Tab-separated table of C-alpha atoms and ligand atoms in Angstrom:
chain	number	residue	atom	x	y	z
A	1	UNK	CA	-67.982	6.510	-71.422
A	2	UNK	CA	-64.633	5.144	-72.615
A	3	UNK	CA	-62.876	6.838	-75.235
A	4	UNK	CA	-60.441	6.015	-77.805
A	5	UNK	CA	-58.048	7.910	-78.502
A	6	UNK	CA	-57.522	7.344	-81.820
A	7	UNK	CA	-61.112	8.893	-82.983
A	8	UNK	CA	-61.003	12.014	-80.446
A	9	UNK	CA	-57.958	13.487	-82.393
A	10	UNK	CA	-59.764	12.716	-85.774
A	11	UNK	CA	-62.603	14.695	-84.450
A	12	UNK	CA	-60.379	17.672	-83.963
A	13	UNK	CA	-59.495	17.511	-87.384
A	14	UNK	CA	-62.904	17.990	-88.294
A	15	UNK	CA	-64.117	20.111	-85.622
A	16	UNK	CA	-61.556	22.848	-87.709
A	17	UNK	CA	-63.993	22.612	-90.419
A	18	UNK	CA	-67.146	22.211	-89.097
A	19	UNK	CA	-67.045	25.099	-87.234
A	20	UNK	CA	-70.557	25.969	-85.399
A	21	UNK	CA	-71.460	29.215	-84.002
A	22	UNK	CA	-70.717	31.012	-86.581
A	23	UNK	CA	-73.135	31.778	-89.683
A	24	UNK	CA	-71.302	30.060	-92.602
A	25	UNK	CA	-72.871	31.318	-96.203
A	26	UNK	CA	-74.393	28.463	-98.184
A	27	UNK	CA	-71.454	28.322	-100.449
A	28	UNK	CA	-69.167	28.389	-97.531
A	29	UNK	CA	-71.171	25.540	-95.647
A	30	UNK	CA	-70.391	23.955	-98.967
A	31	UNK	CA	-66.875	24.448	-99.523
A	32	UNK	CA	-66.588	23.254	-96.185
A	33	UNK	CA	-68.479	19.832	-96.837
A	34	UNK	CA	-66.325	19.266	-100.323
A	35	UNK	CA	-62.921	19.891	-98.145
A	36	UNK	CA	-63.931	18.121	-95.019
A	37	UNK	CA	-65.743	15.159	-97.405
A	38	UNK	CA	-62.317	14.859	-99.326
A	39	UNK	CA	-59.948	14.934	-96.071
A	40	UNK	CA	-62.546	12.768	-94.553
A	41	UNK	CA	-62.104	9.817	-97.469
A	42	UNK	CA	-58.187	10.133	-97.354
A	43	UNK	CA	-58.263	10.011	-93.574
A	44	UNK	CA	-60.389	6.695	-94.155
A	45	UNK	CA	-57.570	5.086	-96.508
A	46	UNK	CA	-55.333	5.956	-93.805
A	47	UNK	CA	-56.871	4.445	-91.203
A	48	UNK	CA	-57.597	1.502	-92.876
A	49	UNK	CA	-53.958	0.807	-93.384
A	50	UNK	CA	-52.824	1.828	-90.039
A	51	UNK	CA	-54.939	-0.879	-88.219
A	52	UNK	CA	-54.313	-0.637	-84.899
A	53	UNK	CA	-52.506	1.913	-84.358
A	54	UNK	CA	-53.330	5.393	-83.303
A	55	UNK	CA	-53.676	8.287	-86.187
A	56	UNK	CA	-53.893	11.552	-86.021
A	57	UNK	CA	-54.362	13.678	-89.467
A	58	UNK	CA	-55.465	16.900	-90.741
A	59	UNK	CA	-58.443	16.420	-93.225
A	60	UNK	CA	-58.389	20.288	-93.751
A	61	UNK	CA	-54.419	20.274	-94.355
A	62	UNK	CA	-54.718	17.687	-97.284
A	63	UNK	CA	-57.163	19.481	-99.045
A	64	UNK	CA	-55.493	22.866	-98.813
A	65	UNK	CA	-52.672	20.743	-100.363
A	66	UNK	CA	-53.681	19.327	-103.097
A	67	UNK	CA	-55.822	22.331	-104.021
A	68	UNK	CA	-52.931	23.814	-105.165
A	69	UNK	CA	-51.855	20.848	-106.793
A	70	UNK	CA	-54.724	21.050	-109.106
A	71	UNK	CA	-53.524	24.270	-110.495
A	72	UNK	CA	-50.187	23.204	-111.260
A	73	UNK	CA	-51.373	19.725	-113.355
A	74	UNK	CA	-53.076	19.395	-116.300
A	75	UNK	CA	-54.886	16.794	-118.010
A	76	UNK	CA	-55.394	12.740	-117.006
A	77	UNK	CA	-53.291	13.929	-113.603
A	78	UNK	CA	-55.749	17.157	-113.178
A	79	UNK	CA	-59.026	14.974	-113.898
A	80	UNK	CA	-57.853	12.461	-111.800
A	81	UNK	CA	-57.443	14.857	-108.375
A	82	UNK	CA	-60.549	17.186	-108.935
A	83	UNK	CA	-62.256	13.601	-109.652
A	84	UNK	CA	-61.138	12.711	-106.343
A	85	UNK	CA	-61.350	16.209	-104.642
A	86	UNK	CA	-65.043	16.522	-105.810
A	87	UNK	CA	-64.697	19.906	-107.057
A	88	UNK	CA	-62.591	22.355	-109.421
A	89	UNK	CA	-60.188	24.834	-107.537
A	90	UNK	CA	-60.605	27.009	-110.784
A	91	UNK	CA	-64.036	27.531	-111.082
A	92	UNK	CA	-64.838	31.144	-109.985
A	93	UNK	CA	-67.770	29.713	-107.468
A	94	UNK	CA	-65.380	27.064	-105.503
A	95	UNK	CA	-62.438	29.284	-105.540
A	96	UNK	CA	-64.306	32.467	-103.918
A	97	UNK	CA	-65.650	29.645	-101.171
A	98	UNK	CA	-62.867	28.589	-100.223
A	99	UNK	CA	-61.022	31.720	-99.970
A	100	UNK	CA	-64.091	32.978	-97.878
A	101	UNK	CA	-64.252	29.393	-95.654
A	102	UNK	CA	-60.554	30.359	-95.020
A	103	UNK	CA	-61.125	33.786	-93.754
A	104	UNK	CA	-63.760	32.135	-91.446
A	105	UNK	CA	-61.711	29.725	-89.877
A	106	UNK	CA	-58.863	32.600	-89.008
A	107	UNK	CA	-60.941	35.419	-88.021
A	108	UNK	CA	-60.637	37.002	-84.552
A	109	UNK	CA	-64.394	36.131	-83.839
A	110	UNK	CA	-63.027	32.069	-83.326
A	111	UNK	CA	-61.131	33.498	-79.951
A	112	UNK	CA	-59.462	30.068	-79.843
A	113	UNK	CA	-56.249	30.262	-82.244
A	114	UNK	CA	-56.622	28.455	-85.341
A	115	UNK	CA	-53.897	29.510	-87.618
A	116	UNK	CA	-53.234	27.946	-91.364
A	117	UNK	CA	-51.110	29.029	-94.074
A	118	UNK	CA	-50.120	27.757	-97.724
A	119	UNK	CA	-46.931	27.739	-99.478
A	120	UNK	CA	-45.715	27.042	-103.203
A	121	UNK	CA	-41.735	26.764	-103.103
A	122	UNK	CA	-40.434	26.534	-106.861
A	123	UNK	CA	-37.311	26.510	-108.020
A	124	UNK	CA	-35.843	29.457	-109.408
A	125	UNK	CA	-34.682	28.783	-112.523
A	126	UNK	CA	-37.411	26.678	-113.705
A	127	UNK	CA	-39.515	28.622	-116.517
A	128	UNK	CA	-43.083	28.611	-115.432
A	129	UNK	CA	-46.389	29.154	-118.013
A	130	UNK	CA	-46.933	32.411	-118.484
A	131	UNK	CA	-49.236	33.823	-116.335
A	132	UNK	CA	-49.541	31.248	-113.806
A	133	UNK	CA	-47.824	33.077	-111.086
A	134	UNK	CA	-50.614	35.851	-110.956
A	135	UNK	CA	-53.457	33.177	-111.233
A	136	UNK	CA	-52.377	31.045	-108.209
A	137	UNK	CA	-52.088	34.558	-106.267
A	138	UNK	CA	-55.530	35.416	-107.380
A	139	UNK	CA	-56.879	32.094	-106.270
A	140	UNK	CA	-54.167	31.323	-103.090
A	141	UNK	CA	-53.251	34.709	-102.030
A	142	UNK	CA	-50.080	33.609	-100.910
A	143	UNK	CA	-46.972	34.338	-103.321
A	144	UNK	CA	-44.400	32.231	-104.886
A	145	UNK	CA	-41.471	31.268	-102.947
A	146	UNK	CA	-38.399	31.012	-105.336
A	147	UNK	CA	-35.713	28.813	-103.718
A	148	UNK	CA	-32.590	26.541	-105.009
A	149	UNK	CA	-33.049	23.517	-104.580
A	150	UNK	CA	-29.561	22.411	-105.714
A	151	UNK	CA	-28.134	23.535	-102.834
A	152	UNK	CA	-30.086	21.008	-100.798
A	153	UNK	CA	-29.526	21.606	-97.286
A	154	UNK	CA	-30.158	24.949	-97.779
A	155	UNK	CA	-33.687	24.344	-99.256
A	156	UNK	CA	-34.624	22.109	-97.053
A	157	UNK	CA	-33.631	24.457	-94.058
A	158	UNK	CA	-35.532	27.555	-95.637
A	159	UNK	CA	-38.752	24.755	-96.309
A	160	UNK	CA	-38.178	23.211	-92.572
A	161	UNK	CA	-38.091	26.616	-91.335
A	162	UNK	CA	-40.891	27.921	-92.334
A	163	UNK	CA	-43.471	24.824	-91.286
A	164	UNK	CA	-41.794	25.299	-87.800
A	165	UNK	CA	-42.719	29.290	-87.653
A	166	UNK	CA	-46.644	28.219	-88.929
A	167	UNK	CA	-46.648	26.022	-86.573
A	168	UNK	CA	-45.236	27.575	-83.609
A	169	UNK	CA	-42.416	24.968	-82.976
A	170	UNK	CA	-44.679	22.021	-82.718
A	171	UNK	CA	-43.403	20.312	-85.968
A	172	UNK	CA	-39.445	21.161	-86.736
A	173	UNK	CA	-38.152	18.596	-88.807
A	174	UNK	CA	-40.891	17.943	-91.663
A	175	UNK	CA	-38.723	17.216	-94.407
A	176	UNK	CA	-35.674	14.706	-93.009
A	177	UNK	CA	-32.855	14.579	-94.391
A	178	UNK	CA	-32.849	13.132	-98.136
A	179	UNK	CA	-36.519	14.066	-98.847
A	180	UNK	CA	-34.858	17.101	-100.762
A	181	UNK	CA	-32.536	16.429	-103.862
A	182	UNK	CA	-30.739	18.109	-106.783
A	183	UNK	CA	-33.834	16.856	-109.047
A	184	UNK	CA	-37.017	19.105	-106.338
A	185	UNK	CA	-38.538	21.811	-108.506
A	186	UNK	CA	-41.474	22.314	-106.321
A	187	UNK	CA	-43.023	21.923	-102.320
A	188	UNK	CA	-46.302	22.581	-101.600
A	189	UNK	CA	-46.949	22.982	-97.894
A	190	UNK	CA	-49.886	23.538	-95.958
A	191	UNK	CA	-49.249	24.443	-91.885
A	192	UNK	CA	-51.687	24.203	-89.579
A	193	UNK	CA	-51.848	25.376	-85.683
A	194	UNK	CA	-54.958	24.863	-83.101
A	195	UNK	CA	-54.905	26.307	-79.657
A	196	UNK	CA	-58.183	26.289	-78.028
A	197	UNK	CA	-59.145	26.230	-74.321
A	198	UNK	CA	-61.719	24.060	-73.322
A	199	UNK	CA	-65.541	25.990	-72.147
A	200	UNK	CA	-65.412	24.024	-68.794
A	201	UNK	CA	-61.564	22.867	-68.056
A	202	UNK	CA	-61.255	19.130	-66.224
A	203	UNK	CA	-60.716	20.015	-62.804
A	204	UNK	CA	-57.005	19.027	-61.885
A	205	UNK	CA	-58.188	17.014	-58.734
A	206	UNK	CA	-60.440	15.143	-60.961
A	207	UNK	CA	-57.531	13.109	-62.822
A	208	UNK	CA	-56.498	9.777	-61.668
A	209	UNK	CA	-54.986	6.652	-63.310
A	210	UNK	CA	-57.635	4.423	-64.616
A	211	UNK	CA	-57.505	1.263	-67.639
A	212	UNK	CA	-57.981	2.279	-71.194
A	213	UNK	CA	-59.244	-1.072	-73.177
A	214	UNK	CA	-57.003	-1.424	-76.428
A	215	UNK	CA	-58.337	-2.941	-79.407
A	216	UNK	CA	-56.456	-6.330	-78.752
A	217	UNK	CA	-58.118	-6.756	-75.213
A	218	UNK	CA	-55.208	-5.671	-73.281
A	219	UNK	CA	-55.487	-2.715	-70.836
A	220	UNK	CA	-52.963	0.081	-69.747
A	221	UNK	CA	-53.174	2.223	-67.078
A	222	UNK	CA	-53.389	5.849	-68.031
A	223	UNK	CA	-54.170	9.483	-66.776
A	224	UNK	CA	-58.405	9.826	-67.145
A	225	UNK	CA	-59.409	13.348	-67.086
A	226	UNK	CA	-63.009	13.360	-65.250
A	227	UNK	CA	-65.814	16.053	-65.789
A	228	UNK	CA	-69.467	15.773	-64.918
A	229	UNK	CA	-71.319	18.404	-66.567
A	230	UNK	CA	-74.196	18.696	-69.116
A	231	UNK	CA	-72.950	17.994	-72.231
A	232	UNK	CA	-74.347	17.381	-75.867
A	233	UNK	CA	-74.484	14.146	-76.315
A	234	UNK	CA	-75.932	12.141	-78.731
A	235	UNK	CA	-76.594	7.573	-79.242
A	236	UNK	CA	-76.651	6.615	-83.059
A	237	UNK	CA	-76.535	3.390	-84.847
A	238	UNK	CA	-73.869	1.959	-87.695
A	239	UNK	CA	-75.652	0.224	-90.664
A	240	UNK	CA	-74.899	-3.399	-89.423
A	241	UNK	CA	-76.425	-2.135	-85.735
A	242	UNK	CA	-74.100	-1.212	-83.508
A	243	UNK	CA	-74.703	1.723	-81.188
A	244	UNK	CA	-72.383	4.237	-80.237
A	245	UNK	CA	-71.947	7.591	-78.598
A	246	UNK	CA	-71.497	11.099	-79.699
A	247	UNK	CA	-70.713	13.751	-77.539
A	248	UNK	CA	-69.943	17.464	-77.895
A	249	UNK	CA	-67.020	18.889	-75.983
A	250	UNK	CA	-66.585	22.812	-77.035
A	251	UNK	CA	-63.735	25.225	-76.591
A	252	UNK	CA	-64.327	28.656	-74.884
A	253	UNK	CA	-64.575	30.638	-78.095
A	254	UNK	CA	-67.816	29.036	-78.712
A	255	UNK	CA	-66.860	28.351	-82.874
A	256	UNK	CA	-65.124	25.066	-82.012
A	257	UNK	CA	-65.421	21.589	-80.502
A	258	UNK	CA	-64.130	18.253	-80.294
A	259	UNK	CA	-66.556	15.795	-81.279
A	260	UNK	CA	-65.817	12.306	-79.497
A	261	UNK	CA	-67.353	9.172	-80.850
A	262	UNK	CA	-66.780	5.251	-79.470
A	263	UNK	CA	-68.315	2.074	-80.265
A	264	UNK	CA	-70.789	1.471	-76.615
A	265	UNK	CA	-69.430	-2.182	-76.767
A	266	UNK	CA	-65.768	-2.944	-76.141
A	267	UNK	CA	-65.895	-5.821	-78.856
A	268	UNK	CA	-67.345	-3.643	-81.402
A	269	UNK	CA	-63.898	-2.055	-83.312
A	270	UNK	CA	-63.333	1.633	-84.526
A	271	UNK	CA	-63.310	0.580	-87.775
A	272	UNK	CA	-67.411	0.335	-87.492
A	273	UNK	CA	-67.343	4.150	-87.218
A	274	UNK	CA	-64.154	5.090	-89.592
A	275	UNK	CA	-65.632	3.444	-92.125
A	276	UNK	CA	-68.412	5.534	-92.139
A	277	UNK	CA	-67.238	8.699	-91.436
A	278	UNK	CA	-68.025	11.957	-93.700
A	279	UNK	CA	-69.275	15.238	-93.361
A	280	UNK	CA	-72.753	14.646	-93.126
A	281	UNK	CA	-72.542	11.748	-90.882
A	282	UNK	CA	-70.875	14.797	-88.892
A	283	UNK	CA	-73.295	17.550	-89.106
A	284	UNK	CA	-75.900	14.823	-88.506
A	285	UNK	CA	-74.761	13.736	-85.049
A	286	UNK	CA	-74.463	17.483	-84.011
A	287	UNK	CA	-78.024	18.055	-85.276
A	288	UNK	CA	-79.533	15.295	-82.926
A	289	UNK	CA	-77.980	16.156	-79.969
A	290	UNK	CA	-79.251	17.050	-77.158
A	291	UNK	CA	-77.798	18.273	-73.197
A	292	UNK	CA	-77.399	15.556	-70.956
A	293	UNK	CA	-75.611	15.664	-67.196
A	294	UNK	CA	-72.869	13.025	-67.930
A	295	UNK	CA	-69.864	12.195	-66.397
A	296	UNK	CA	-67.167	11.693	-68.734
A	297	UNK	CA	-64.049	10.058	-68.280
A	298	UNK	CA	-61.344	11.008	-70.935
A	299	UNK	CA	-57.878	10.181	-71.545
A	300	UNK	CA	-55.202	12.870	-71.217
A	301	UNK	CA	-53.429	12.051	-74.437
A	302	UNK	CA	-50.535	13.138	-76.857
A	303	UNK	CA	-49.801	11.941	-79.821
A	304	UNK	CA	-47.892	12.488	-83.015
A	305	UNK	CA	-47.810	10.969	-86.121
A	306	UNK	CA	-46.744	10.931	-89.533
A	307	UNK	CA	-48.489	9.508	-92.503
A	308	UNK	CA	-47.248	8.924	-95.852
A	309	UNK	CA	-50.154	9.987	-98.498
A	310	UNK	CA	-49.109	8.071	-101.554
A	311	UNK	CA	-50.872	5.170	-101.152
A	312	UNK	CA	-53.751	6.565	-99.264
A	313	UNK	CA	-54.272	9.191	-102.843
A	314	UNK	CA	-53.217	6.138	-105.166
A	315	UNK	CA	-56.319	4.619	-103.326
A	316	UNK	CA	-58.299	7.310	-104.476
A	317	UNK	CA	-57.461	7.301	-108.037
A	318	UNK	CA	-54.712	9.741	-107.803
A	319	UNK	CA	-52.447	7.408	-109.639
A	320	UNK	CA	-50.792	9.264	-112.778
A	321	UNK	CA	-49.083	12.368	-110.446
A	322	UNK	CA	-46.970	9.889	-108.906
A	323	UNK	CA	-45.718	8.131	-112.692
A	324	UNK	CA	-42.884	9.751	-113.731
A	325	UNK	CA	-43.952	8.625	-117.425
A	326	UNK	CA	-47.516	9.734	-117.005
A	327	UNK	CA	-47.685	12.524	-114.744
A	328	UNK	CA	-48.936	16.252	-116.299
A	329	UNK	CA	-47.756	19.486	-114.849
A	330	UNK	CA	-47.840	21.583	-118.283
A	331	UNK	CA	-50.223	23.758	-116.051
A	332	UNK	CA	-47.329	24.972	-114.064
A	333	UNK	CA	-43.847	24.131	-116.750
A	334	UNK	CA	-43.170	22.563	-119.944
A	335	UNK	CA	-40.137	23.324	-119.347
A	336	UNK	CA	-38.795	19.602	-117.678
A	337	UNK	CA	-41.240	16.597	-116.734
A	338	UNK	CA	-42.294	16.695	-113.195
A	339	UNK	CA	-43.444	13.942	-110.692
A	340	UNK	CA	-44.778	13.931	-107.152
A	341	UNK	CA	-41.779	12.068	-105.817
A	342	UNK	CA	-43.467	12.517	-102.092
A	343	UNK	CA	-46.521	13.612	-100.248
A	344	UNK	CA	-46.212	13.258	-96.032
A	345	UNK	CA	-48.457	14.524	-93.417
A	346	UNK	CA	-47.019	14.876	-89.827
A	347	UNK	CA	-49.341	15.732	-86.913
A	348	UNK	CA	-49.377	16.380	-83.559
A	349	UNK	CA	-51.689	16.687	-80.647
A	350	UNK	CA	-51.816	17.642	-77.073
A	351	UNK	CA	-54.948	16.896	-74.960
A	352	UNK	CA	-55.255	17.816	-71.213
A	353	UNK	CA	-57.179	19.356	-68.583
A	354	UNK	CA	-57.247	22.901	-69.988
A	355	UNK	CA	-57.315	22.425	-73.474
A	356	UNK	CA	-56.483	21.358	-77.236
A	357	UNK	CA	-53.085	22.422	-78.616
A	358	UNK	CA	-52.583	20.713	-82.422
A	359	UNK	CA	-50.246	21.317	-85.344
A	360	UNK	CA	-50.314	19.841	-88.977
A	361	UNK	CA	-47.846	20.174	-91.358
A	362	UNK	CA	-48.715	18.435	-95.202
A	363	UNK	CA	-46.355	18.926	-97.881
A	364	UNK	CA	-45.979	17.393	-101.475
A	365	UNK	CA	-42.704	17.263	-103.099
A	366	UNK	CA	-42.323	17.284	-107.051
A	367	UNK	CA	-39.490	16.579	-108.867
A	368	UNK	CA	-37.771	16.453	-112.330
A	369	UNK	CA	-38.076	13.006	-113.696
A	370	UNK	CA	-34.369	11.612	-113.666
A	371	UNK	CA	-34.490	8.548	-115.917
A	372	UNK	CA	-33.703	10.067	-119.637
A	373	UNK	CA	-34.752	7.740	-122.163
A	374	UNK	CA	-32.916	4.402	-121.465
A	375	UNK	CA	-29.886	3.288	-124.040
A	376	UNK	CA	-29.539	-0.589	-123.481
A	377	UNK	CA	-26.471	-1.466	-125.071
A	378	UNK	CA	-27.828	-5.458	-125.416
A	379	UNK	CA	-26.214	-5.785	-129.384
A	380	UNK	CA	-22.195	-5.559	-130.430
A	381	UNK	CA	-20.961	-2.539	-129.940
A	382	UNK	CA	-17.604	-0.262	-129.529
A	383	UNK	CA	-15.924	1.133	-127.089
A	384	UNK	CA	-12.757	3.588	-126.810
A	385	UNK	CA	-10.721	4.739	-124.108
A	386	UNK	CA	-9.562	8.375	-125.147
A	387	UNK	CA	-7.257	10.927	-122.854
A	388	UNK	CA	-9.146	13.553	-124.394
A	389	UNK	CA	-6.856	16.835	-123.687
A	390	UNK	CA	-4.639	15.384	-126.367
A	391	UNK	CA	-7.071	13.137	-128.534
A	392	UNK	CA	-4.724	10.076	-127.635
A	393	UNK	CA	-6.702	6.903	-128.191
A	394	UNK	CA	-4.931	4.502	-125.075
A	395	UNK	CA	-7.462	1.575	-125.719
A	396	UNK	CA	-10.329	0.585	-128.770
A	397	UNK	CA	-12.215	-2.706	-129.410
A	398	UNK	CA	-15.164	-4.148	-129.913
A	399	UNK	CA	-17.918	-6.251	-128.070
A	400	UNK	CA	-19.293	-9.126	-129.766
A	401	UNK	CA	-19.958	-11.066	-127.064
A	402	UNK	CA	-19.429	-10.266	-123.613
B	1	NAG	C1	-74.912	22.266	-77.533
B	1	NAG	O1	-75.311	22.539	-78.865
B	1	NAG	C2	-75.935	23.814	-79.035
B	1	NAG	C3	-76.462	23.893	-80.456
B	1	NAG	O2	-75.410	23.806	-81.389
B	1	NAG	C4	-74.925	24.890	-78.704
B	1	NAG	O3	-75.501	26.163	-78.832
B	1	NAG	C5	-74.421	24.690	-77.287
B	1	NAG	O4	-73.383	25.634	-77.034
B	1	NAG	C6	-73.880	23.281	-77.099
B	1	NAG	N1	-73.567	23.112	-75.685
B	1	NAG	C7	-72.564	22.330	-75.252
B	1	NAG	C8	-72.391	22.279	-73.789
B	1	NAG	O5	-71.811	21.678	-76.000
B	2	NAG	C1	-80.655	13.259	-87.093
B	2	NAG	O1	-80.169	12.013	-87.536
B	2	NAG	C2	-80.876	11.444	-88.621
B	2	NAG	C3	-80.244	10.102	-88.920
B	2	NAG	O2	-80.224	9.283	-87.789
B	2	NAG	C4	-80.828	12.341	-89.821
B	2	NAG	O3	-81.621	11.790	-90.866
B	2	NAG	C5	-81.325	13.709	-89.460
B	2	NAG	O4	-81.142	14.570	-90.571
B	2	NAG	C6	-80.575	14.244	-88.258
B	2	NAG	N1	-81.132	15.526	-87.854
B	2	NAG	C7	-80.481	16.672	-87.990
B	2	NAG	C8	-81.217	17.914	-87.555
B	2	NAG	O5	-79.341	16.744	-88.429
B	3	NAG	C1	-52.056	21.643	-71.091
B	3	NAG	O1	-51.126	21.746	-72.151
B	3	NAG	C2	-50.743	23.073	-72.470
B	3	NAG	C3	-49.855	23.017	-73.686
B	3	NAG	O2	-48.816	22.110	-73.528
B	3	NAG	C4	-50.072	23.712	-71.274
B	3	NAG	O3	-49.734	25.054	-71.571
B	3	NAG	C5	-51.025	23.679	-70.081
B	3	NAG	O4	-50.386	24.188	-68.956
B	3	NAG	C6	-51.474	22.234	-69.826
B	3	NAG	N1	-52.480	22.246	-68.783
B	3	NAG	C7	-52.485	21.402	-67.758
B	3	NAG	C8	-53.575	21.560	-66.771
B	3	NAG	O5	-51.607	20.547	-67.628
C-alpha cells in the first residue's frame, strides 16, 4: 500500500477527535462530530488551495479557536461563524459538550499525551462589556490574559512564549515579527501537543529507501517504514468510483489512531478523497473495518506547515470579521471597532518507527480599526504654517487649484 503523506497527517488531526476506546456520551459523540465536521470543511478549503503541496492542520485547533471568537462578536459577524461552525458556543447544551469532549481528550485514561489549551490575550486598557469576563470563564475555563500590546515586542514575546510552553518547544516563533502592532487588542490562541507511541512500533531493521510516487508522476527516494501485522483495514468507493484504502494504525493507549487513506490507483489524485472528507465519512470507514494480515509500507515523514485561515473562513462565509467597516465585536467592547486583522495555523508533525509526536498552534489576531473617517481635501482650501509656542503665523495661503 503506498501512502501519501499529505492525508496520513490529516488523519492525525482527526484521529484527536475521533477518539475510540473510550465511551463518549451522546452529546459528547456530538460535540465531537460538530468540531471535527467544522475543522474538517476548513481543512477542505485549505487543501483545495494548497494543490500539491503537502498540509498538515489541526481541525480540532480551529474550532477551539473560533469558539471563542463567537463569544466575543455579535450580530451579522456572530451569525455568520456559528452559521459556519454549525452550532452556538452559548447554548447551555453545546457549551457543557464541549467542555466535557475536552476533559475526554486530556484525561489520564488516553495514556498517549494529548495536551490542548486556550488562551484570550486582551489588552489591558480596553473596557470590556460588563460581565463578559466571568461568562467566557464559565464557558472556557481558562482566564483572561491582560497584556500591552503597545509595547509590541514585549506582547508578542509573552504570546510567543506561551504557544512554545503548550507545545513543548515544537512551535517557537508563531507570531513573526510585525504580526503584532500598536493597533492588537486581542489574540486568541489555541495550542495543541500529541505524543503517542505506536501499539506495534516498525521494527528498525525493517526501514529501507524505497520511491514514493508524487502527484506529478515523479518519484523520490525516501525512508519506508515496513510492518506486517494484522491490521484494520478497510476498501471503500468515492462517488465517481474510485476505490481506495483505509487502514487503522493505533497508538499504545488504545484511545487513539492514525487513520491512513490513499487512492488504490496512482492516477487517481487526493483530491478524490479530500473532497469528501467529514466526520461521518470517518466514523464510517472505522465501522466497516475489519483485521487483515497486511504488510504496510509507510513513509517516515516530517513535516511542518503553516496556513493562513483568511481565505479558507472567507470561503466559508466568514466574511464580515475580517471588514474593518462591517465587523461586530460589541459582545466583547464598544469601546473601539475591532477587526480580525489575522488568523494563522502552524503545524508540525513527526512520524517514525516508534511513534506520532504533533504540535498545533492557531491563533487569531484582532485589532482596532486604524482608518478614522477619511477627510479628502479634493475642493479649495487653506492652509497655515504656525510656530505654535509663540502663535507666530511664518506662512498662510490658499489652494484654488493645485
Ligand atoms: C480494530 O478495531 C477494533 C474495533 O474498534 C478495535 O477494538 C481494535 O483494537 C482494532 N485493532 C487494530 C489492530 O487496529
Ligand atoms: C459501512 O459503510 C457504509 C457505507 O459504505 C455505511 O452506510 C455504513 O453505515 C457503515 N457501517 C458502519 C457500522 O459504520
Ligand atoms: C521518533 O521520534 C521521536 C521524537 O522525535 C524520538 O524521540 C524517537 O527516538 C524516534 N524514534 C526512532 C526509532 O527514530
Amino acid at each position: 500500500m503506498q501512502l501519501s503523506p499529505a492525508l496520513a497527517c490529516l488523519a492525525l488531526g482527526l484521529a484527536l477527535v475521533s477518539g475510540e476506546g473510550s465511551a463518549l456520551h451522546p452529546h459528547q459523540s456530538q460535540a465531537a462530530r460538530l468540531v471535527t465536521d467544522f475543522g474538517v470543511k476548513v481543512f477542505r478549503q485549505v487543501a483545495q488551495a494548497s494543490k500539491e503541496r503537502n498540509v498538515v492542520f489541526s481541525p480540532y485547533g480551529v474550532a477551539s479557536v473560533l469558539a471563542m471568537l463567537q463569544l466575543t462578536t455579535a450580530g451579522e459577524t456572530q451569525q455568520q461563524i456559528q452559521a459556519a461552525m454549525g452550532f452556538k458556543i452559548d447554548e447551555k447544551d453545546t457549551a457543557t459538550a464541549l467542555r466535557r469532549l475536552y476533559k475526554e481528550l486530556m484525561g489520564p485514561w488516553n495514556k498517549d499525551e494529548i495536551s490542548t489549551t486556550d488562551a484570550i490575550f486582551v489588552q489591558r486598557d480596553l473596557k470590556l462589556v460588563p460581565g463578559f469576563m466571568p461568562h467566557f470563564f464559565r464557558l472556557f475555563r481558562t482566564t483572561i490574559k491582560q497584556v500591552d500590546f503597545s509595547e509590541v515586542e514585549r506582547a508578542r514575546f509573552i504570546i510567543n512564549d506561551w504557544v512554545k510552553r503548550h507545545t513543548k518547544g515544537m512551535i517557537s516563533n508563531l507570531l513573526g515579527e510585525g504580526a503584532v502592532n500598536q493597533l492588537t487588542r486581542l489574540v486568541l490562541a489555541n495550542a495543541l501537543y500529541f505524543n503517542g507511541q505506536w501499539k506495534t512500533p516498525f521494527p528498525n531493521s525493517g526501514t529501507h529507501h524505497g520511491l514514493f510516487h508524487k502527484s506529478d508522476g515523479s518519484t523520490v527516494s525516501v525512508p519506508m517504514m515496513t510492518q506486517t501485522n494484522k491490521f484494520n483495514y478497510t476498501e471503500f468507493t468515492t462517488p465517481d468510483g474510485h476505490y481506495y484504502d483505509i487502514l487503522e494504525l493505533p497508538y499504545h493507549g488504545d484511545t487513539l489512531s492514525m487513520f491512513i487513506a490513499a487512492p488504490y490507483e496512482k492516477e487517481v489524485p487526493l483530491s478524490a478523497l479530500t473532497n469528501i472528507l467529514d466526520a461521518q465519512l470517518i466514523s464510517q470507514w472505522k465501522g466497516n473495518m475489519t483485521r487483515l494480515p497486511r504488510l504496510l509500507v509507510l513513509p517516515k515523514f516530517s513535516l511542518e506547515s503553516e496556513v493562513d485561515l483568511r481565505r479558507p473562513l472567507e470561503d466559508l462565509g466568514m466574511t464580515d470579521m475580517f471588514r474593518p467597516n462591517r465587523a461586530d465585536f460589541s459582545s466583547l467592547s464598544d469601546q473601539e471597532l475591532l477587526y480580525v486583522s489575522q488568523a494563522l495555523q502552524k503545524v508540525k508533525i513527526e512520524v517514525n518507527e516508534s511513534g506520532t509526536v504533533a504540535s498545533s498552534s492557531t491563533a487569531i489576531l484582532v485589532s482596532a480599526r486604524m482608518a478614522p473617517e477619511e477627510i479628502i481635501m479634493d475642493r479649495p482650501f487653506l492652509f497655515v504654517v504656525r510656530h505654535n509656542p509663540t502663535g507666530t503665523i511664518l506662512f498662510l495661503g490658499q489652494v484654488m487649484e493645485p
